[in-house]
CSV table of C-alpha atoms and ligand atoms in Angstrom, one decimal:
chain,number,residue,atom,x,y,z
X,1,MET,CA,-9.3,6.4,21.2
X,2,LEU,CA,-5.8,6.3,21.7
X,3,LEU,CA,-3.9,4.4,24.3
X,4,SER,CA,-2.7,6.1,27.5
X,5,TYR,CA,0.7,5.1,28.7
X,6,ASP,CA,3.0,6.5,31.0
X,7,TYR,CA,6.4,7.5,29.3
X,8,ASP,CA,8.2,8.9,32.2
X,9,VAL,CA,10.6,5.9,32.1
X,10,ILE,CA,13.0,5.7,29.4
X,11,ILE,CA,13.8,1.9,28.9
X,12,GLY,CA,17.1,1.3,27.2
X,13,LYS,CA,18.2,2.1,23.6
X,14,HIS,CA,17.2,-0.5,21.1
X,15,ASN,CA,18.7,-2.0,17.9
X,16,ASP,CA,22.0,-0.6,18.9
X,17,ILE,CA,21.6,2.7,17.6
X,18,SER,CA,24.7,4.2,16.1
X,19,HIS,CA,26.0,7.7,16.2
X,20,HIS,CA,27.8,8.4,13.0
X,21,LYS,CA,27.8,12.0,11.8
X,22,LYS,CA,25.4,13.1,9.0
X,23,GLY,CA,26.5,11.5,5.5
X,24,SER,CA,29.6,9.5,7.1
X,25,TYR,CA,27.6,6.3,5.4
X,26,ASN,CA,28.3,5.0,2.0
X,27,GLN,CA,27.1,1.6,0.7
X,28,SER,CA,29.7,-0.5,2.3
X,29,THR,CA,29.1,1.1,5.7
X,30,LEU,CA,27.5,-1.2,8.1
X,31,TRP,CA,23.7,-1.1,8.1
X,32,ARG,CA,21.7,-0.9,11.1
X,33,PRO,CA,18.0,-0.7,11.7
X,34,SER,CA,18.6,2.9,12.7
X,35,SER,CA,21.4,3.9,10.5
X,36,TRP,CA,18.9,6.2,8.4
X,37,LYS,CA,19.0,8.7,11.0
X,38,ASP,CA,22.3,9.6,9.5
X,39,PHE,CA,21.0,10.6,6.3
X,40,PRO,CA,18.6,13.4,5.2
X,41,ILE,CA,15.2,12.3,5.3
X,42,GLU,CA,12.0,13.7,3.2
X,43,GLN,CA,8.5,13.6,4.9
X,44,ASN,CA,9.8,13.6,8.4
X,45,PRO,CA,7.2,14.5,11.1
X,46,HIS,CA,8.6,17.2,13.7
X,47,TYR,CA,7.8,15.5,17.1
X,48,PRO,CA,8.1,18.4,19.7
X,49,ASP,CA,8.6,15.8,22.6
X,50,LYS,CA,11.8,13.6,21.5
X,51,CYS,CA,11.9,11.7,25.1
X,52,ALA,CA,8.1,10.5,24.3
X,53,LEU,CA,9.1,9.3,20.7
X,54,GLU,CA,12.3,7.3,22.1
X,55,TYR,CA,9.8,6.1,24.6
X,56,PHE,CA,7.2,4.6,22.3
X,57,GLN,CA,9.9,3.5,19.5
X,58,ASN,CA,11.2,1.5,22.6
X,59,ASN,CA,7.9,0.3,23.7
X,60,ILE,CA,6.8,-1.0,20.3
X,61,HIS,CA,10.4,-2.7,19.8
X,62,ASN,CA,9.3,-4.6,22.8
X,63,HIS,CA,6.2,-5.7,21.5
X,64,PRO,CA,5.7,-9.1,19.3
X,65,PRO,CA,6.4,-9.2,15.6
X,66,LEU,CA,3.2,-9.0,13.9
X,67,VAL,CA,4.6,-11.1,11.2
X,68,LEU,CA,7.2,-13.5,11.2
X,69,ALA,CA,10.5,-13.6,9.3
X,70,SER,CA,9.9,-17.3,8.2
X,71,GLU,CA,6.5,-15.9,6.7
X,72,ILE,CA,8.5,-13.0,4.7
X,73,ARG,CA,11.0,-15.6,3.5
X,74,SER,CA,8.4,-18.1,2.2
X,75,PHE,CA,6.1,-14.8,0.9
X,76,LYS,CA,9.4,-13.9,-1.2
X,77,ASN,CA,9.3,-17.4,-2.6
X,78,ILE,CA,6.1,-17.3,-3.6
X,79,LEU,CA,6.5,-13.8,-5.5
X,80,SER,CA,9.3,-15.3,-7.0
X,81,SER,CA,7.0,-17.0,-9.2
X,82,VAL,CA,5.7,-13.9,-10.5
X,83,THR,CA,9.1,-13.0,-12.0
X,84,GLU,CA,9.0,-16.1,-13.7
X,85,GLY,CA,5.2,-15.3,-15.2
X,86,LYS,CA,3.6,-18.1,-13.5
X,87,ALA,CA,1.4,-15.8,-11.1
X,88,PHE,CA,-0.4,-12.4,-10.9
X,89,ILE,CA,-0.5,-9.8,-8.0
X,90,LEU,CA,-3.5,-8.3,-6.8
X,91,GLN,CA,-2.4,-5.4,-4.3
X,92,GLY,CA,-4.8,-3.0,-2.9
X,93,GLY,CA,-6.7,-1.2,0.2
X,94,ASP,CA,-7.1,2.2,1.6
X,95,CYS,CA,-4.9,5.1,0.6
X,96,ALA,CA,-4.8,5.8,4.3
X,97,GLU,CA,-6.3,3.3,6.6
X,98,SER,CA,-8.3,5.0,9.5
X,99,PHE,CA,-8.2,3.8,13.4
X,100,ASN,CA,-12.0,4.3,13.4
X,101,ASN,CA,-12.3,1.9,10.3
X,102,CYS,CA,-10.8,-1.2,12.5
X,103,GLN,CA,-14.2,-2.9,12.4
X,104,SER,CA,-15.2,-6.3,11.7
X,105,THR,CA,-17.5,-5.5,8.6
X,106,VAL,CA,-15.3,-3.0,6.9
X,107,ILE,CA,-12.3,-5.7,7.1
X,108,ARG,CA,-14.7,-8.6,6.3
X,109,ASP,CA,-16.3,-6.8,3.3
X,110,PHE,CA,-12.8,-5.4,1.9
X,111,MET,CA,-11.6,-9.1,1.9
X,112,PHE,CA,-14.8,-10.2,0.2
X,113,THR,CA,-14.7,-8.1,-2.3
X,114,PHE,CA,-10.8,-8.8,-2.6
X,115,ASN,CA,-11.0,-12.6,-3.1
X,116,GLN,CA,-14.0,-12.0,-5.7
X,117,MET,CA,-11.6,-9.6,-7.9
X,118,ALA,CA,-9.0,-12.5,-7.3
X,119,GLY,CA,-11.1,-14.8,-8.6
X,120,LEU,CA,-12.2,-12.9,-11.6
X,121,ILE,CA,-8.3,-11.9,-12.7
X,122,SER,CA,-7.5,-15.9,-11.9
X,123,GLN,CA,-10.3,-17.2,-14.3
X,124,ALA,CA,-9.5,-14.6,-17.0
X,125,THR,CA,-5.5,-15.0,-16.7
X,126,HIS,CA,-5.4,-18.9,-15.9
X,127,LEU,CA,-2.9,-17.8,-13.2
X,128,PRO,CA,-3.0,-17.9,-9.5
X,129,VAL,CA,-3.5,-14.6,-8.0
X,130,ILE,CA,-1.4,-13.6,-4.8
X,131,LYS,CA,-3.4,-11.0,-2.9
X,132,ILE,CA,-1.7,-8.4,-0.8
X,133,GLY,CA,-3.5,-6.0,1.1
X,134,ARG,CA,-2.8,-2.6,1.7
X,135,ILE,CA,-4.0,-3.4,5.2
X,136,ALA,CA,-3.0,-3.6,8.9
X,137,GLY,CA,-0.3,-0.6,8.6
X,138,GLN,CA,-1.2,1.4,6.0
X,139,TYR,CA,-1.5,4.7,8.6
X,140,ALA,CA,1.2,6.8,7.4
X,141,LYS,CA,1.2,9.3,4.1
X,142,PRO,CA,3.5,11.4,2.2
X,143,ARG,CA,2.4,14.8,1.3
X,144,SER,CA,3.2,17.5,-1.3
X,145,ASN,CA,2.7,20.4,1.2
X,146,SER,CA,4.0,20.3,4.8
X,147,PHE,CA,1.3,22.8,5.9
X,148,GLU,CA,-2.3,23.1,5.3
X,149,THR,CA,-3.9,26.7,5.7
X,150,GLN,CA,-7.9,27.3,6.4
X,151,ASN,CA,-9.6,30.3,6.9
X,152,GLY,CA,-5.9,32.1,7.4
X,153,ILE,CA,-4.6,29.5,10.0
X,154,GLU,CA,-1.8,27.5,8.9
X,155,LEU,CA,-1.3,24.2,10.4
X,156,PRO,CA,0.8,21.0,9.9
X,157,SER,CA,-0.8,18.8,7.2
X,158,PHE,CA,-2.4,15.7,7.9
X,159,ARG,CA,0.2,12.7,7.8
X,160,GLY,CA,-1.9,9.9,8.7
X,161,GLU,CA,-3.1,8.5,11.7
X,162,ILE,CA,0.1,7.0,13.1
X,163,ILE,CA,1.4,10.7,13.0
X,164,ASN,CA,-1.5,13.3,13.7
X,165,GLY,CA,-5.3,13.5,13.4
X,166,ALA,CA,-7.2,14.6,10.2
X,167,ASP,CA,-9.2,17.4,12.7
X,168,PHE,CA,-8.1,21.1,11.6
X,169,SER,CA,-6.8,21.7,15.2
X,170,GLU,CA,-3.4,22.6,16.3
X,171,LYS,CA,-3.4,19.6,19.1
X,172,SER,CA,-4.8,17.1,16.6
X,173,ARG,CA,-2.1,18.3,13.8
X,174,THR,CA,1.0,18.0,16.1
X,175,PRO,CA,2.8,14.6,15.6
X,176,ASP,CA,1.9,12.4,18.6
X,177,PRO,CA,4.3,9.4,19.0
X,178,GLN,CA,1.6,7.8,20.9
X,179,ARG,CA,0.1,7.2,17.9
X,180,MET,CA,2.4,4.4,16.7
X,181,LEU,CA,1.6,2.5,19.8
X,182,SER,CA,-2.0,2.9,18.9
X,183,ALA,CA,-1.2,2.1,15.1
X,184,TYR,CA,0.3,-1.2,16.3
X,185,HIS,CA,-2.4,-2.4,17.9
X,186,TYR,CA,-5.0,-1.3,15.1
X,187,SER,CA,-2.6,-3.0,12.7
X,188,SER,CA,-2.5,-6.3,15.1
X,189,ALA,CA,-6.4,-6.4,15.3
X,190,THR,CA,-6.9,-6.1,11.9
X,191,LEU,CA,-4.4,-8.8,11.0
X,192,ASN,CA,-6.1,-11.0,13.3
X,193,LEU,CA,-9.1,-10.8,11.7
X,194,ILE,CA,-7.4,-11.3,8.5
X,195,ARG,CA,-5.7,-14.4,9.4
X,196,ALA,CA,-9.0,-15.9,10.7
X,197,ILE,CA,-10.6,-15.2,7.5
X,198,ASN,CA,-7.7,-16.6,5.7
X,199,THR,CA,-8.3,-19.8,7.4
X,200,SER,CA,-11.8,-20.2,7.4
X,201,ASP,CA,-14.2,-21.9,4.9
X,202,PRO,CA,-15.6,-18.9,2.5
X,203,THR,CA,-18.8,-20.3,2.0
X,204,GLU,CA,-19.2,-19.1,5.8
X,205,TYR,CA,-18.9,-15.4,5.0
X,206,GLN,CA,-21.1,-14.6,2.2
X,207,SER,CA,-22.6,-11.1,1.7
X,208,ARG,CA,-25.5,-10.2,-0.7
X,209,LEU,CA,-25.3,-8.0,-3.6
X,210,ASN,CA,-26.7,-4.4,-2.7
X,211,ILE,CA,-26.7,-2.5,-5.9
X,212,LYS,CA,-26.7,1.3,-5.0
X,213,VAL,CA,-28.2,4.3,-7.1
X,214,TYR,CA,-26.1,7.4,-6.4
X,215,PRO,CA,-28.3,10.8,-6.9
X,216,GLY,CA,-26.3,11.6,-10.3
X,217,SER,CA,-26.4,8.1,-11.8
X,218,THR,CA,-28.3,6.4,-14.7
X,219,GLU,CA,-31.3,4.2,-13.6
X,220,GLN,CA,-30.6,0.9,-11.8
X,221,THR,CA,-31.9,-1.4,-14.9
X,222,HIS,CA,-29.0,0.0,-17.1
X,223,TYR,CA,-26.6,-1.9,-15.2
X,224,MET,CA,-28.1,-4.3,-13.1
X,225,SER,CA,-28.2,-7.7,-14.7
X,226,PHE,CA,-24.8,-7.1,-15.7
X,227,LEU,CA,-23.9,-6.6,-11.9
X,228,GLU,CA,-25.8,-9.5,-10.8
X,229,ASP,CA,-24.1,-11.5,-13.3
X,230,LEU,CA,-20.7,-10.5,-12.6
X,231,TYR,CA,-21.2,-10.9,-8.8
X,232,LYS,CA,-22.6,-14.3,-9.0
X,233,THR,CA,-19.6,-15.4,-11.2
X,234,ALA,CA,-17.1,-13.6,-8.9
X,235,ASN,CA,-18.9,-15.0,-6.0
X,236,TYR,CA,-18.4,-18.4,-7.1
X,237,LEU,CA,-15.0,-17.9,-8.3
X,238,SER,CA,-13.8,-16.6,-5.0
X,239,GLN,CA,-14.8,-19.9,-3.0
X,240,LYS,CA,-12.6,-22.0,-5.9
X,241,GLU,CA,-9.1,-22.8,-4.5
X,242,ASN,CA,-6.9,-20.0,-6.5
X,243,ALA,CA,-8.9,-17.0,-4.8
X,244,ILE,CA,-8.9,-18.3,-1.2
X,245,LYS,CA,-5.2,-18.4,-0.8
X,246,PRO,CA,-4.2,-16.3,1.9
X,247,MET,CA,-4.1,-12.5,2.0
X,248,TYR,CA,-0.7,-11.0,2.8
X,249,ILE,CA,-0.2,-7.5,4.0
X,250,SER,CA,1.5,-4.1,3.1
X,251,HIS,CA,2.0,-0.6,3.6
X,252,GLU,CA,4.3,2.6,2.6
X,253,ALA,CA,7.5,2.4,4.9
X,254,LEU,CA,7.2,5.9,5.4
X,255,LEU,CA,7.6,6.4,9.2
X,256,LEU,CA,10.9,5.2,9.6
X,257,PRO,CA,10.8,5.5,13.5
X,258,TYR,CA,8.2,3.0,13.5
X,259,GLU,CA,9.5,0.7,10.7
X,260,GLU,CA,12.8,0.8,12.8
X,261,ALA,CA,11.3,-0.2,15.8
X,262,MET,CA,9.5,-3.1,14.0
X,263,THR,CA,12.7,-4.4,12.5
X,264,ARG,CA,14.1,-7.6,14.1
X,265,LYS,CA,17.1,-10.0,13.4
X,266,ASP,CA,16.1,-13.5,12.8
X,267,SER,CA,18.0,-16.2,14.8
X,268,LYS,CA,17.8,-18.5,12.0
X,269,ASP,CA,19.6,-16.6,9.4
X,270,ASN,CA,21.0,-13.6,11.3
X,271,LYS,CA,19.4,-11.2,8.7
X,272,TRP,CA,16.8,-8.3,9.7
X,273,TYR,CA,13.1,-8.3,8.7
X,274,ASN,CA,10.4,-5.6,9.2
X,275,CYS,CA,8.1,-7.8,11.1
X,276,SER,CA,5.1,-5.3,10.6
X,277,ALA,CA,4.4,-6.5,6.9
X,278,HIS,CA,5.0,-9.0,4.5
X,279,MET,CA,6.1,-6.2,1.8
X,280,VAL,CA,6.3,-2.7,2.2
X,281,TRP,CA,7.0,0.0,-0.7
X,282,VAL,CA,8.7,3.1,-1.0
X,283,GLY,CA,6.8,6.2,-2.2
X,284,GLU,CA,7.7,8.4,-5.2
X,285,ARG,CA,8.3,11.0,-2.5
X,286,THR,CA,10.9,9.3,-0.6
X,287,ARG,CA,12.8,7.0,-3.2
X,288,ASP,CA,16.0,9.4,-3.3
X,289,LEU,CA,19.0,7.1,-3.4
X,290,LYS,CA,21.1,9.3,-1.2
X,291,LYS,CA,18.5,9.7,1.5
X,292,ALA,CA,16.9,7.9,4.7
X,293,HIS,CA,14.4,5.8,3.2
X,294,ILE,CA,16.6,3.9,0.9
X,295,GLU,CA,19.2,3.7,3.4
X,296,TYR,CA,16.4,1.9,5.9
X,297,LEU,CA,15.3,-0.4,3.1
X,298,ARG,CA,18.4,-1.5,2.0
X,299,GLY,CA,19.0,-3.5,4.9
X,300,ILE,CA,15.7,-5.4,5.4
X,301,GLU,CA,15.3,-8.8,4.0
X,302,ASN,CA,11.1,-7.9,2.9
X,303,PRO,CA,10.1,-8.0,-0.6
X,304,ILE,CA,10.1,-3.8,-1.6
X,305,GLY,CA,8.1,-2.0,-4.0
X,306,ILE,CA,9.5,1.1,-5.6
X,307,LYS,CA,6.7,3.6,-6.7
X,308,CYS,CA,7.8,4.8,-9.8
X,309,GLY,CA,6.1,8.2,-11.3
X,310,PRO,CA,6.7,9.8,-14.8
X,311,ASN,CA,9.9,11.5,-13.9
X,312,ILE,CA,12.1,8.5,-13.0
X,313,THR,CA,15.2,7.7,-15.2
X,314,SER,CA,16.3,4.2,-16.2
X,315,ASP,CA,19.6,5.2,-14.4
X,316,THR,CA,18.1,5.9,-11.0
X,317,LEU,CA,15.6,2.8,-11.4
X,318,LEU,CA,18.7,0.6,-12.0
X,319,LYS,CA,20.8,2.2,-9.3
X,320,LEU,CA,17.7,1.8,-7.0
X,321,ILE,CA,17.3,-2.0,-7.9
X,322,LYS,CA,21.0,-2.7,-7.4
X,323,LYS,CA,21.3,-1.0,-4.1
X,324,LEU,CA,18.0,-2.8,-2.7
X,325,ASN,CA,19.0,-6.2,-4.0
X,326,PRO,CA,22.5,-6.3,-4.6
X,327,SER,CA,22.3,-10.3,-4.5
X,328,GLN,CA,19.8,-10.2,-7.3
X,329,GLU,CA,17.1,-12.4,-5.4
X,330,LYS,CA,14.1,-13.2,-7.4
X,331,GLY,CA,10.9,-11.9,-5.5
X,332,LYS,CA,12.4,-9.2,-3.8
X,333,ILE,CA,12.0,-6.1,-6.3
X,334,VAL,CA,8.5,-4.9,-7.2
X,335,ILE,CA,8.2,-1.8,-9.6
X,336,ILE,CA,5.1,-0.2,-9.4
X,337,ILE,CA,4.5,2.3,-12.3
X,338,ARG,CA,2.2,5.2,-11.5
X,339,MET,CA,2.7,7.8,-14.7
X,340,GLY,CA,-0.8,8.6,-15.5
X,341,THR,CA,-2.8,7.5,-18.5
X,342,GLY,CA,-1.6,10.6,-20.8
X,343,VAL,CA,2.2,9.5,-20.0
X,344,ILE,CA,2.5,5.8,-19.6
X,345,LYS,CA,3.3,5.1,-23.3
X,346,GLN,CA,5.9,7.6,-23.7
X,347,LYS,CA,8.0,6.7,-20.8
X,348,LEU,CA,7.3,3.1,-19.7
X,349,PRO,CA,9.0,1.3,-22.9
X,350,ALA,CA,12.4,2.8,-22.1
X,351,LEU,CA,12.6,1.8,-18.6
X,352,ILE,CA,11.5,-2.0,-19.5
X,353,LYS,CA,14.2,-2.2,-22.3
X,354,SER,CA,16.9,-1.0,-19.7
X,355,ILE,CA,16.0,-3.2,-16.9
X,356,GLN,CA,15.7,-6.2,-19.2
X,357,SER,CA,19.2,-5.4,-21.0
X,358,SER,CA,20.5,-5.2,-17.2
X,359,ARG,CA,19.2,-8.8,-16.4
X,360,GLU,CA,17.6,-7.9,-13.1
X,361,PHE,CA,14.8,-10.0,-11.8
X,362,VAL,CA,12.1,-7.6,-11.0
X,363,ILE,CA,8.3,-7.7,-10.9
X,364,TRP,CA,6.2,-5.2,-13.1
X,365,MET,CA,2.7,-3.6,-11.4
X,366,ILE,CA,0.7,-1.1,-12.4
X,367,ASP,CA,-0.8,1.4,-9.8
X,368,PRO,CA,-3.0,3.2,-12.2
X,369,MET,CA,-4.5,5.4,-9.4
X,370,HIS,CA,-1.6,8.0,-8.3
X,371,GLY,CA,-1.1,9.2,-11.7
X,372,ASN,CA,-4.7,10.0,-12.4
X,373,THR,CA,-5.7,12.4,-9.5
X,374,LYS,CA,-7.7,15.2,-10.4
X,375,ASN,CA,-9.4,17.9,-8.4
X,376,ALA,CA,-13.2,17.8,-8.4
X,377,LYS,CA,-15.7,20.5,-7.0
X,378,GLU,CA,-15.6,21.5,-3.5
X,379,GLY,CA,-12.1,20.6,-2.9
X,380,TYR,CA,-12.4,16.9,-3.3
X,381,LYS,CA,-9.9,14.7,-4.8
X,382,THR,CA,-11.1,12.1,-7.5
X,383,ARG,CA,-10.0,9.8,-10.3
X,384,TYR,CA,-12.0,9.1,-13.3
X,385,PHE,CA,-12.7,5.4,-13.8
X,386,THR,CA,-11.9,5.7,-17.6
X,387,ASP,CA,-8.4,7.1,-16.7
X,388,ILE,CA,-7.7,4.2,-14.4
X,389,THR,CA,-8.7,1.7,-16.5
X,390,ASP,CA,-7.1,3.3,-19.7
X,391,GLU,CA,-3.6,3.2,-17.7
X,392,MET,CA,-4.0,-0.2,-16.4
X,393,ILE,CA,-4.9,-1.6,-19.8
X,394,GLN,CA,-1.9,0.2,-21.7
X,395,PHE,CA,0.5,-1.0,-19.0
X,396,ILE,CA,-0.7,-4.7,-19.8
X,397,HIS,CA,-0.1,-3.9,-23.7
X,398,ILE,CA,3.1,-2.5,-23.1
X,399,LEU,CA,4.8,-4.9,-21.3
X,400,LYS,CA,3.2,-7.8,-23.4
X,401,GLU,CA,4.6,-5.9,-26.5
X,402,ALA,CA,7.7,-6.1,-24.8
X,403,GLY,CA,7.8,-9.6,-23.8
X,404,VAL,CA,7.4,-9.0,-20.4
X,405,HIS,CA,5.1,-10.5,-17.7
X,406,PRO,CA,2.8,-8.0,-16.4
X,407,GLY,CA,2.9,-9.2,-12.9
X,408,GLY,CA,0.2,-7.1,-11.1
X,409,VAL,CA,-2.1,-4.6,-10.4
X,410,HIS,CA,-1.9,-2.1,-7.3
X,411,LEU,CA,-5.2,-0.3,-6.3
X,412,GLU,CA,-6.7,2.4,-3.8
X,413,MET,CA,-10.1,0.4,-3.1
X,414,THR,CA,-12.4,-0.4,-0.3
X,415,GLY,CA,-15.4,-2.8,-0.2
X,416,LEU,CA,-17.6,0.0,0.9
X,417,ASP,CA,-20.0,1.8,-1.4
X,418,VAL,CA,-18.4,5.3,-1.5
X,419,THR,CA,-18.4,7.8,-4.2
X,420,GLU,CA,-14.8,8.9,-4.5
X,421,CYS,CA,-13.9,7.7,-7.8
X,422,THR,CA,-16.4,8.9,-10.9
X,423,GLY,CA,-17.5,6.5,-13.4
X,424,GLY,CA,-17.8,2.5,-13.3
X,425,ILE,CA,-21.0,1.3,-14.3
X,426,PRO,CA,-22.9,2.9,-12.0
X,427,GLU,CA,-21.9,6.3,-13.6
X,428,ILE,CA,-21.0,8.2,-10.4
X,429,SER,CA,-21.1,11.7,-11.7
X,430,GLU,CA,-18.9,14.8,-10.1
X,431,GLU,CA,-22.2,15.5,-8.3
X,432,ASP,CA,-22.3,12.4,-6.7
X,433,ILE,CA,-18.6,12.7,-4.9
X,434,SER,CA,-19.7,14.5,-2.0
X,435,TYR,CA,-22.6,11.7,-1.3
X,436,ARG,CA,-20.3,9.3,0.5
X,437,TYR,CA,-16.8,10.5,0.0
X,438,GLN,CA,-15.3,8.9,3.2
X,439,SER,CA,-11.3,8.6,2.2
X,440,LEU,CA,-8.9,10.3,4.7
X,441,CYS,CA,-6.6,10.9,1.8
X,442,ASP,CA,-6.8,9.7,-2.1
X,443,PRO,CA,-10.1,8.7,-3.7
X,444,ARG,CA,-11.0,4.8,-3.7
X,445,LEU,CA,-12.7,2.5,-6.0
X,446,ASN,CA,-16.0,1.4,-4.2
X,447,ARG,CA,-16.9,-2.3,-4.1
X,448,MET,CA,-18.5,-2.3,-7.7
X,449,GLN,CA,-15.9,-0.5,-9.3
X,450,SER,CA,-13.3,-2.7,-8.0
X,451,LEU,CA,-15.2,-5.7,-9.1
X,452,GLU,CA,-15.6,-3.9,-12.8
X,453,ILE,CA,-12.0,-3.2,-12.5
X,454,ALA,CA,-11.0,-7.0,-12.2
X,455,TYR,CA,-13.2,-7.7,-14.9
X,456,LEU,CA,-11.7,-5.4,-17.6
X,457,LEU,CA,-8.4,-6.6,-16.5
X,458,GLY,CA,-9.2,-10.0,-17.5
X,459,LYS,CA,-11.2,-8.9,-20.5
X,460,ASN,CA,-8.0,-7.2,-21.7
X,461,TRP,CA,-5.4,-9.8,-20.7
X,462,ASN,CA,-5.1,-11.3,-24.2
Q,501,LIG,C1,0.3,6.1,-2.0
Q,501,LIG,O1,0.3,4.7,-2.7
Q,501,LIG,O2,-0.6,6.3,-1.3
Q,501,LIG,C2,1.2,7.1,-2.5
Q,501,LIG,C3,1.3,8.0,-1.9
Q,501,LIG,O3,1.7,6.7,-4.1
Q,501,LIG,P1,2.9,7.4,-4.3
Q,501,LIG,O4,4.2,7.5,-3.5
Q,501,LIG,O5,2.9,6.9,-5.7
Q,501,LIG,O6,2.4,9.0,-4.8
Q,502,LIG,CO1,-2.8,7.4,-2.3
């Protein structure tokens, strides 16, 4: 349910909103949390009620930060150890979080699975694992098509619950700025539980192994004993020191009115921080150097992920790095490769070479999900487990061959037993997909597939 607020009264402007003409900025022009408004923008929802948009922006701006500037500073410091090859990042969570899934069991099972994965990876790599959830704010989605047509009716595409609703009706699909405030509160409730679990005794929140058999999968006995062993090991390891370090939060900085409202100047260093997450990333579709998202991101202190698909050039990537990290801070830039299993081998080595010769400090991560999306029967999107693991393993080999540290993996996953990606040990088949397909957007690895990925990562590390 959305929160209901009266927005008749517009309370004063925030963040010193400036009024330059479009395109009048260049790199040296003064940055403001709102200076992105002076640039062309991709993926921008059309809000019919501009007054309401401004009201909710102001309202959110007056709410407390979700994350403190001091936390972001120390997080960046922790990330700098990945630049030096001394740690590994596990980043993951839903493609699109849903308000409905802001439930204790869903969050707990995700964290539980994540901790188990961290345990397995840490043991195999001999590195501490930094855990970053795609959680507590991952509510906005970029879409390839602005409109969707069903039975001859055309409506705006679903863009994530911070913007509009997934139901195919005009009311639901109309962007509603009040959803930004709901998203803030759902993020806050989610983060509250994350922080509580972060500091609680891990042996207190055990969960039992519950092996699922899907209608089209092989018999349980084929994989039962392997999973039981894996689960026991992961369970044990997740409770060891390396895996119980705190989980940080991240999301795509897509909906700029919300990101702007959560941007605060810290009194200690007079710098600007996006206080809605420890880390944010820019997506493949919004990372244009001359457009609004990069303008916004160049002004904040948070570590920034840059999603890189198969078409990015070395030149663009270098320009992005220089623009987002002019002072060459370590732990600031995370390059998230998502090229697809058939392409990574051709494209990645050249990118690595040019960054190496530029002497920029970056963290290299692999998102083996977004380059490997396929259409299955009945309109479902899926991903084959083998494509995901292939791209991840190729990434590790390519980086190691170049003498560069493979810094982490970025996954779309859940602690639930969904049937969205095919394959894995339980052999989820195309026929099984509809059985428990619950994602609001892209297909996620389920709990067992997530553990298996962590296991395979470790197995292929050396
Ligand atoms: C995502 O991470 O959900 C996403 C949309 O990624 P990309 O921008 O890389 O397509
Ligand atoms: Co996605």
